XYZ file of C-alpha atoms in Angstrom:
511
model
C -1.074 -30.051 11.883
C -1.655 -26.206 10.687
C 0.793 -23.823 11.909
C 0.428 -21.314 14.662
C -1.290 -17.714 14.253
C -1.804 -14.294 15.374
C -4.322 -11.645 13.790
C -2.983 -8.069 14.742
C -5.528 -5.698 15.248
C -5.525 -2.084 16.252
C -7.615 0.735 17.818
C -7.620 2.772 14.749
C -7.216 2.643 11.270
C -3.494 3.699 10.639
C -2.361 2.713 14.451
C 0.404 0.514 12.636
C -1.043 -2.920 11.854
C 0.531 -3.023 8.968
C 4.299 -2.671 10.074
C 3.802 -4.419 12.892
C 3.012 -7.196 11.002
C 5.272 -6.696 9.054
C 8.167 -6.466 11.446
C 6.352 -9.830 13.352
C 6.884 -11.207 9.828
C 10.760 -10.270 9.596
C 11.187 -10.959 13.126
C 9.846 -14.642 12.720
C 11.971 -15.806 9.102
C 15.168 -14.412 10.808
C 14.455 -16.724 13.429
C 14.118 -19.499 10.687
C 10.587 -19.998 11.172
C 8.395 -20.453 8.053
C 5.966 -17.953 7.789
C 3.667 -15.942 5.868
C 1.210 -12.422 5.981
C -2.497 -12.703 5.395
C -5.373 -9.984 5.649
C -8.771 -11.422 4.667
C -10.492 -8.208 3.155
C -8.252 -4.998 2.252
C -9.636 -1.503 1.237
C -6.719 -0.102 -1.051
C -6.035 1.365 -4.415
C -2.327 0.755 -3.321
C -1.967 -2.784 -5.131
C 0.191 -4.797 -6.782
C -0.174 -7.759 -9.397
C 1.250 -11.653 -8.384
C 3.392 -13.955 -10.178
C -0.029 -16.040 -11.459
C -1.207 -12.219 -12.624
C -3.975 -12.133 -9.220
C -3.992 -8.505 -7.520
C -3.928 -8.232 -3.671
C -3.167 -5.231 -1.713
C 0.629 -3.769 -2.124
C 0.756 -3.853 1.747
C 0.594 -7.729 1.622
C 2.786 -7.887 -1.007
C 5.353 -5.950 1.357
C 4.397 -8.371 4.000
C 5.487 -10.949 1.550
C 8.558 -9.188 1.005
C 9.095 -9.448 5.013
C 8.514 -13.232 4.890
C 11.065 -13.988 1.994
C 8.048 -15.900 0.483
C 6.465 -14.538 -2.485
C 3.151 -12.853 -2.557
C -0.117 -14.918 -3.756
C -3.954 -14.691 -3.858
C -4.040 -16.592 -0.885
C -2.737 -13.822 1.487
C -5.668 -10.941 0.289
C -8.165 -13.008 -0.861
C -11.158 -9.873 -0.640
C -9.703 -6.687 -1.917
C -12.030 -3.583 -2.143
C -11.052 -0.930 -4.494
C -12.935 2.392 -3.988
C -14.292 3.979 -7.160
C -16.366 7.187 -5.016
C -17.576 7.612 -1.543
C -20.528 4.659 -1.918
C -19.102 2.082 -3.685
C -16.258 -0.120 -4.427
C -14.633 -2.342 -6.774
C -14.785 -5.956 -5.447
C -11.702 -8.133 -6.213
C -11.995 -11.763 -5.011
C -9.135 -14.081 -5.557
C -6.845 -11.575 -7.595
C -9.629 -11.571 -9.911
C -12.548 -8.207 -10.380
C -16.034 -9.653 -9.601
C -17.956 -6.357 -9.742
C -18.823 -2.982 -8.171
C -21.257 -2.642 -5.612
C -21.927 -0.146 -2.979
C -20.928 -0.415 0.829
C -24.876 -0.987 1.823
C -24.747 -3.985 -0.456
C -21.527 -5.580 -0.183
C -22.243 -5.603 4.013
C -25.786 -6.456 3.374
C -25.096 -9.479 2.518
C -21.925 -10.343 -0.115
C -19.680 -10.175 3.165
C -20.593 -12.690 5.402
C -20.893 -15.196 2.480
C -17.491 -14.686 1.844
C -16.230 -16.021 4.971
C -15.752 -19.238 4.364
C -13.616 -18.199 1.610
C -11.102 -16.284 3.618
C -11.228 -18.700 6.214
C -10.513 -21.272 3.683
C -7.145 -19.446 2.108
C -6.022 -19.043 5.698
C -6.264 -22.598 6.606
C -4.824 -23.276 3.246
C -1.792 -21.534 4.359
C -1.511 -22.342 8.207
C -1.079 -25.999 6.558
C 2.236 -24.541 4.373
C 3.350 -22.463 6.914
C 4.935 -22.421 10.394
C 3.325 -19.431 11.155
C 0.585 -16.757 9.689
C 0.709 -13.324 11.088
C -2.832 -11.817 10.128
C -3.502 -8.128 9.949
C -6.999 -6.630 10.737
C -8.683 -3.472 9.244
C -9.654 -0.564 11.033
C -10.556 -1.334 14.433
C -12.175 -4.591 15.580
C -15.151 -2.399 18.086
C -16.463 -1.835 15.102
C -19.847 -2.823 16.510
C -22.106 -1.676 13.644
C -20.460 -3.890 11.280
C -19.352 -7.059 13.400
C -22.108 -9.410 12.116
C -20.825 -9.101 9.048
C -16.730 -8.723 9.641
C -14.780 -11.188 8.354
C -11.348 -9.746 8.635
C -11.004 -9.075 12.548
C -13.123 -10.715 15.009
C -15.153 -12.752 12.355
C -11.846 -14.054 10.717
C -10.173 -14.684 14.717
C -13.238 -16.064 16.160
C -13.302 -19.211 13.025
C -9.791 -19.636 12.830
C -9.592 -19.188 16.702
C -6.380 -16.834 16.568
C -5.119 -14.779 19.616
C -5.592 -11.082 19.037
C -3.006 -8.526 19.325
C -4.411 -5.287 19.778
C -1.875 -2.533 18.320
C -2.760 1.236 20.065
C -0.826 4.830 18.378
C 0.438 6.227 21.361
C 1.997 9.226 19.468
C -1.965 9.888 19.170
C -2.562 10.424 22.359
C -5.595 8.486 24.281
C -3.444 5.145 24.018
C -5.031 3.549 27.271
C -8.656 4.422 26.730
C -8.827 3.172 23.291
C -7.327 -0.346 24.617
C -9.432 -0.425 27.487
C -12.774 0.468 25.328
C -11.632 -1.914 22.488
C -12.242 -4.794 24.632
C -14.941 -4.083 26.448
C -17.029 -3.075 23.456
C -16.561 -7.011 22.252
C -19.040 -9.193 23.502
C -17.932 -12.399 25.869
C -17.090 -14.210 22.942
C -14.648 -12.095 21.531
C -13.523 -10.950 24.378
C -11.809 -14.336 24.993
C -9.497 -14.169 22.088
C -7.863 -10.759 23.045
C -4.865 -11.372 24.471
C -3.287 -8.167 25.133
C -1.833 -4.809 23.914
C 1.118 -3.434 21.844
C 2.004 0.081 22.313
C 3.145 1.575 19.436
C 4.850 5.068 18.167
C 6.038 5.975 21.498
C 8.481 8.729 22.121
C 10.275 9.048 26.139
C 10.778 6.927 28.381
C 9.385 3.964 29.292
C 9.440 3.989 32.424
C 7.139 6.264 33.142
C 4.484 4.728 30.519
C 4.792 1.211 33.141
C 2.397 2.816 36.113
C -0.278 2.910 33.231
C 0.270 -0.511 31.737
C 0.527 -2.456 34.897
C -2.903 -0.445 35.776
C -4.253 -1.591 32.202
C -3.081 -4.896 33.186
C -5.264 -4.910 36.583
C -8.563 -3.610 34.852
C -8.117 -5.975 31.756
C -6.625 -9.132 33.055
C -3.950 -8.708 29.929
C -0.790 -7.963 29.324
C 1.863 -5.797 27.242
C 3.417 -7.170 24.787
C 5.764 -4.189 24.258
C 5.996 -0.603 23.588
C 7.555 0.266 20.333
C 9.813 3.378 19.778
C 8.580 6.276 17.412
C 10.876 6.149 14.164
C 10.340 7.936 10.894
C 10.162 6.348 7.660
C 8.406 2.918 8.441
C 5.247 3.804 6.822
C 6.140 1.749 3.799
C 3.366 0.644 1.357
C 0.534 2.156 3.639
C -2.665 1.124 2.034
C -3.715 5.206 1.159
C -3.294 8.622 1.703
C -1.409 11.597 0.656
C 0.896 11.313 3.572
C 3.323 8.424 1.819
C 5.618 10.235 -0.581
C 8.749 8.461 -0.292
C 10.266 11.045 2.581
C 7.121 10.129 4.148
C 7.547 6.042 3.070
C 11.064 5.285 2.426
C 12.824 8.600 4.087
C 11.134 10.873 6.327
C 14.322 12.293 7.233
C 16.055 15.108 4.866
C 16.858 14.554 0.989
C 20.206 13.271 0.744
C 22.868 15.230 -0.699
C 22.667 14.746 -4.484
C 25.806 13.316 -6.406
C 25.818 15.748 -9.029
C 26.118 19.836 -8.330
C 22.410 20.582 -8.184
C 18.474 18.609 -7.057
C 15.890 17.650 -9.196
C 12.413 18.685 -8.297
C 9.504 16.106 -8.802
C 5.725 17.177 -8.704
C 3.393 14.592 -8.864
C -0.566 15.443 -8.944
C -2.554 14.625 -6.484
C -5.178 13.651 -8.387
C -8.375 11.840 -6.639
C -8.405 8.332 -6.518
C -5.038 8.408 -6.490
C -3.761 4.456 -7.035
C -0.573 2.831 -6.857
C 1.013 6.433 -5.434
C 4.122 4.149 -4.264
C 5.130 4.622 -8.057
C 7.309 7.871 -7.318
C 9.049 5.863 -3.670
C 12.016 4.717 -6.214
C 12.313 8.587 -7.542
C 12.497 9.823 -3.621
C 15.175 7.171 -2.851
C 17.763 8.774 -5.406
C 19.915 11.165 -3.306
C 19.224 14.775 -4.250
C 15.736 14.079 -5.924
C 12.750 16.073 -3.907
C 9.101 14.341 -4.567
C 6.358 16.554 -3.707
C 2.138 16.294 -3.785
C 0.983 19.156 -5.379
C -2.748 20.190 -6.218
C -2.188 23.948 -7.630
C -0.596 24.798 -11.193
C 1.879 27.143 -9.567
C 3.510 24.248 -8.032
C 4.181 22.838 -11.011
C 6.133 25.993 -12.397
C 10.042 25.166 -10.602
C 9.462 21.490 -11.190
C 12.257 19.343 -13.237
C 9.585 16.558 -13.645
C 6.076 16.122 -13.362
C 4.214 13.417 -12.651
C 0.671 12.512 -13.255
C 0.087 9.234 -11.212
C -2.277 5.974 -11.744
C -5.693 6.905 -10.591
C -9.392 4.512 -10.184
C -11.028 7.223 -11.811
C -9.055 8.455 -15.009
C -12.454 10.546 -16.280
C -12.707 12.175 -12.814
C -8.715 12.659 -12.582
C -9.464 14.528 -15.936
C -12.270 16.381 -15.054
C -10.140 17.708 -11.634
C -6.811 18.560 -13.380
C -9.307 21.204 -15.727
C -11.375 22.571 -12.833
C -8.196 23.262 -10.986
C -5.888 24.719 -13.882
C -3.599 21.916 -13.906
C -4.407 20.185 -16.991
C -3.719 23.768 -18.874
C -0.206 23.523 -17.216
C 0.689 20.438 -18.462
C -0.547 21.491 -22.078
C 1.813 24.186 -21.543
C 4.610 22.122 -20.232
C 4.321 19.198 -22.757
C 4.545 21.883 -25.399
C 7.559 23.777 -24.144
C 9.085 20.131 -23.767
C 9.725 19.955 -20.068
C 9.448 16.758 -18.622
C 6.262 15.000 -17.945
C 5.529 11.498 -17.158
C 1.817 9.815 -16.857
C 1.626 6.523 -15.586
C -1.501 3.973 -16.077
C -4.642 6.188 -15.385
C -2.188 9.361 -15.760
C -0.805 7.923 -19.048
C -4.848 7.225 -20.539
C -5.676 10.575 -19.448
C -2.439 12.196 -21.404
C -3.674 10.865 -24.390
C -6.386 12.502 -27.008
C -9.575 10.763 -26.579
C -10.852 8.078 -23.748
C -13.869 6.157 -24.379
C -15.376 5.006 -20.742
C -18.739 3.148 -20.632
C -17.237 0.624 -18.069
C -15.152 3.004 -15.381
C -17.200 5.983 -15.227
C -19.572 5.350 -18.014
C -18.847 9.016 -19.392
C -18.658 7.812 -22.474
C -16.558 9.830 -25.234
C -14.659 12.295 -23.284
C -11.123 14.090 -25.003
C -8.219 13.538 -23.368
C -5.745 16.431 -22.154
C -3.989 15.824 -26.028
C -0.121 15.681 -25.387
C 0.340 12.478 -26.481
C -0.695 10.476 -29.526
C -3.203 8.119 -27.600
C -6.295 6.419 -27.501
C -7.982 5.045 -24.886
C -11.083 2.624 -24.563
C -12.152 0.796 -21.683
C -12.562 -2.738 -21.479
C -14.748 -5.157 -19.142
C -11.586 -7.054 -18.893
C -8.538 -5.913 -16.242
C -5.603 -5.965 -17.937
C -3.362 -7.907 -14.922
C -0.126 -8.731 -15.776
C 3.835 -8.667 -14.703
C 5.792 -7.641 -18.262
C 9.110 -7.081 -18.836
C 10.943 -5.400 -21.392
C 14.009 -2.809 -21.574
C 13.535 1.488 -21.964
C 16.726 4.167 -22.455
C 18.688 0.659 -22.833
C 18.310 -0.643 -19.718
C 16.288 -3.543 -18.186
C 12.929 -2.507 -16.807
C 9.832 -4.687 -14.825
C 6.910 -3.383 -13.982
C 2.965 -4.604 -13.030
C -0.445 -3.443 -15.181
C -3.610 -2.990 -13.638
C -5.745 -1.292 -15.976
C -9.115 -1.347 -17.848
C -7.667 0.837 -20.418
C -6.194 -0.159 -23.727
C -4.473 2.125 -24.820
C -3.663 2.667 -29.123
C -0.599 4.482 -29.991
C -1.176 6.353 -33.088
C 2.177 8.161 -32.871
C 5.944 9.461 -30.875
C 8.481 7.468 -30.586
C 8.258 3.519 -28.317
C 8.590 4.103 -24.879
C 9.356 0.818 -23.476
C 10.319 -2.201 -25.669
C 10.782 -5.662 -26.178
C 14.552 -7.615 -26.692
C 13.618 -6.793 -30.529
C 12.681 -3.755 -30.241
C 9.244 -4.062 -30.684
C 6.876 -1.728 -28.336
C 5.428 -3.259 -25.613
C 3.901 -0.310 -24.076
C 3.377 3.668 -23.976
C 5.225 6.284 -25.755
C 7.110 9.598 -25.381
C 6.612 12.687 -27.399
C 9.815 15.321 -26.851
C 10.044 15.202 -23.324
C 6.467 13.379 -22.495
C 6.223 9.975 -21.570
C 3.474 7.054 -20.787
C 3.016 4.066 -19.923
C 1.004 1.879 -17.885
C 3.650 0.183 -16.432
C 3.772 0.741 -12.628
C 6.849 -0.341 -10.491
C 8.903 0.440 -13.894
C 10.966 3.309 -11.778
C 12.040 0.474 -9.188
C 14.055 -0.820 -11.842
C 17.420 0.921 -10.780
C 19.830 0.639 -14.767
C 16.439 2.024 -16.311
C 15.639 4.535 -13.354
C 18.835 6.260 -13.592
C 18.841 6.693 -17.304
C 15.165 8.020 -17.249
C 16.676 10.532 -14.418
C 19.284 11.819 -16.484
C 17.184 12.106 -19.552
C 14.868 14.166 -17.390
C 17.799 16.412 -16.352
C 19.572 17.095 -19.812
C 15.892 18.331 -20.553
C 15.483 19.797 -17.755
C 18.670 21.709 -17.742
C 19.945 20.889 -14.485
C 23.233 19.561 -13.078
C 21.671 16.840 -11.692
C 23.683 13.187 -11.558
C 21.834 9.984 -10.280
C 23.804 8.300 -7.939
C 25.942 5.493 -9.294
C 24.865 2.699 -6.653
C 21.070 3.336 -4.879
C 19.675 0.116 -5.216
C 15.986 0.350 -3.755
C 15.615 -3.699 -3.625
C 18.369 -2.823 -0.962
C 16.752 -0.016 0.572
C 13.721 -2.066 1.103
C 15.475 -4.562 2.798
C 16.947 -2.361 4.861
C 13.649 -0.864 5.630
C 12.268 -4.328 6.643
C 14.993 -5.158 8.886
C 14.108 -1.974 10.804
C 10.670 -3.319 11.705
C 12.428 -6.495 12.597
C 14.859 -5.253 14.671
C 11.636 -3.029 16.018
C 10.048 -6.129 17.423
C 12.971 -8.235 18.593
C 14.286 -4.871 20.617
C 11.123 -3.351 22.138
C 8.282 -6.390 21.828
C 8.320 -9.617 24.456
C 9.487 -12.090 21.778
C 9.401 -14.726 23.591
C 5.694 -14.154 25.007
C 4.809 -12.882 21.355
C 6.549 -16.634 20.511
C 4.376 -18.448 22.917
C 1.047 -16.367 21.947
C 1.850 -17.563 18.282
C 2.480 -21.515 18.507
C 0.187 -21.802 21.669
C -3.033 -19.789 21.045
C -4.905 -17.606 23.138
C -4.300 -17.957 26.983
C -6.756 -19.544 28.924
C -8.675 -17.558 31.618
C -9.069 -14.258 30.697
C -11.608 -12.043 31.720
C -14.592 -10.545 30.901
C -14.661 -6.934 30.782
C -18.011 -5.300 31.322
C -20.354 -4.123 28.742
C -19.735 -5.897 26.127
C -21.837 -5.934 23.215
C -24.040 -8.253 21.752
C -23.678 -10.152 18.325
């Protein structure tokens, strides 16, 4: 018998889906029930590589996390990486399949993909007690919902309640529930089950007169109203919004163990991937992580950082129209720190030679480090591990790049001492090694290399573990849900399945 289900939806993209999930997820397993995340078709160039080397989106992979399970194919089996505003890299199974633009990939390659997705979630309802499915955007949607097969498409064939999450903070909380539904045709309308309120700051009580009147005009229920809390926008799927005080700590930078900060810049370059890099660097007490787009911000920096990016040519091409790229010639040569990572490490280097990413062809690199890049067909996906400043490190690839080191000293290393990857140059470093500064021996050391160059009296602290902080964070949206959310309505909604006898709420749309 397959396990029970739930697809959370919401009334907006970023209403919370994925934390409420999430905290559904954490809720469940510390309950002892069995269960794992799934979201059929993801739009995110925040991912993250699996054990068996497939990439889903990072935000499952946190879901994962939640679950105590770890993260496979199964749980993002369509993941859409943008490359520009028309089209998209498509990733099916872990595995790159192609680009193709929005017109063609809902023309057509979307619907045929259903039985796919539906597939991987039956796959795991049969391993799992429970599957908590998140949706995308909002599930109204009307101009795509013949071919959507990640809210109402994926609920209507696996026949999953739906959960409809609203941002109160947002304002407009009880229209958008009210036209969510009634913009679903009769069909879809049946699966609904009710409402979760979510980001709200007061008191409750007076928020009750307006769901017991949503209640009356939709024949369904509350399921809870969740507080408004910083910091539990962890592994968001994109945006600008998520350095770690905005992911990990939105409250103020610790105090920092040693006599003075450290200042981190990291470029906001376009197509920004895998920004959840610099979350580890935020956690230390007394380091400040900034965005910055202007070379002025980079001049009272201790570190800069030049992230992973979808478009390394176009990253390029942006860091020399806005002055940047001159800055971090300057910087490299005056030997203040600088760290590239993936797309910011290729980019570092002398020459790139792109006819599969951008098809640019020969295009010279920003020249700090000893590097050359070419492009390959193939996606480098992989989980290495190796040690750096003599300490332990892990870390994911996801890169087309390959990258030949002509020069500089071995950045990270094998047990021999052989280099695995990157390089560093004085106080300029690469490598395409994301998740590296997670590692907490090897995050420290790189921290205090950066400050002895730096010149600053800056001391990591002896004992931030960010495995822990994570945890921490997760049991915050767990104790989120089993404080403010009907658990044991949420419980029934799960095992049971929609409820029977809800109503139709006029116009509807037709599918």
């Amino acid at each position: 018998m397959s396990g029970g289900g739930l697809l959370v939806a919401g009334t907006t993209s970023d209403a919370g889906k994925s934390v409420v999930t999430a905290g559904i997820c954490r809720w469940l397993v510390r309950q002892g029930v069995k269960v794992a995340p799934f979201k059929a078709q993801n739009m995110s160039l925040n991912s993250f590589v699996t054990r068996e080397g497939a990439e889903i989106g990072r935000a499952q992979a946190m879901q994962a996390q939640a679950c105590r399970v770890e993260p496979t194919a199964l749980m993002n089996p369509v993941l859409l990486k943008p490359g520009g505003d028309r089209s998209s890299q498509v990733v099916l199974m872990g595995r790159p399949v192609g680009e193709m633009s929005a017109r063609g990939y809902h023309g057509g390659r979307q619907e045929k993909l259903l039985g796919t997705v539906l597939d991987c979630l039956e796959r795991l309802r049969d391993a799992y007690d429970a599957v908590i499915c998140e949706g995308a955007g909002s599930p109204a949607e009307i101009n795509l919902r013949r071919t959507d097969i990640v809210n109402m498409g994926i609920a209507r064939g696996a026949r999953l309640p739906v959960l409809v999450v609203g941002d109160i903070d947002r304002g407009g909380v009880f229209a958008s529930f009210f036209g969510t539904v009634a913009l679903l045709s009769p069909e879809d309308q049946e699966l609904v089950a009710g409402f979760l309120v979510n980001k709200f700051r007061g008191d409750v009580s007076l928020l009750e007169p307006g769901l017991d009147m949503l209640h009356r005009l939709t024949g369904r229920r509350s399921y809870g109203v969740l507080p408004f809390r910083h910091g539990l926008g962890i592994d968001e799927e994109d945006g600008l919004r998520v350095s770690l005080r905005g992911a990990v700590r939105e409250s103020a930078v610790a105090a920092p163990a040693g006599e003075e900060v450290l200042r981190v810049a990291v470029c906001a370059v376009p197509l920004m991937s895998n920004f959840t890099d610099v979350d580890a660097l935020a956690a230390e007490p007394g380091v400040v992580v900034r965005f910055v787009d202007r070379p002025d911000e980079l001049a009272d920096a201790d570190l800069v950082v030049v992230p992973g990016t979808r478009g390394t040519v176009k990253a390029l091409r942006w860091l020399r129209e806005r002055g940047l790229a001159d800055a971090l010639v300057r910087r490299a040569a005056e030997g203040r720190p600088l760290l590239g990572i993936c797309g910011g490490f290729q980019l570092l280097g002398e020459h790139i030679e792109d006819d599969v990413e951008s098809r640019a062809g020969h295009v010279d690199g920003i020249g700090v480090l000893p590097v050359r890049v070419r492009f390959a067909r193939g996606k480098t996906l992989a989980r290495p591990v190796g040690e750096a400043l003599g300490e332990h490190v892990e870390g994911y690839e996801i890169h087309h790049g390959v990258a030949e080191v002509l020069g500089g000293d071995p950045f990270i290393s094998d047990d021999h001492g052989h280099s695995l990857d990157g390089c560093r140059v004085g106080g300029t470093w690469g490598t395409h090694w994301h998740g590296a500064l997670e590692s907490d021996g090897f995050r420290r050391a790189f921290l205090r290399a950066v400050a002895e160059r730096a010149g600053r009296r800056f001391v990591p602290a002896p004992d931030t573990s960010f495995a822990a902080l994570r945890e921490e964070q997760l049991d915050r949206l767990g104790d989120l849900i089993e404080q403010h959310a009907d658990t044991d309505a949420l419980w029934r909604l799960i095992e049971s399945g929609v409820p029977r006898g809800l109503p139709f709420i006029p116009p509807g749309a037709p599918v």
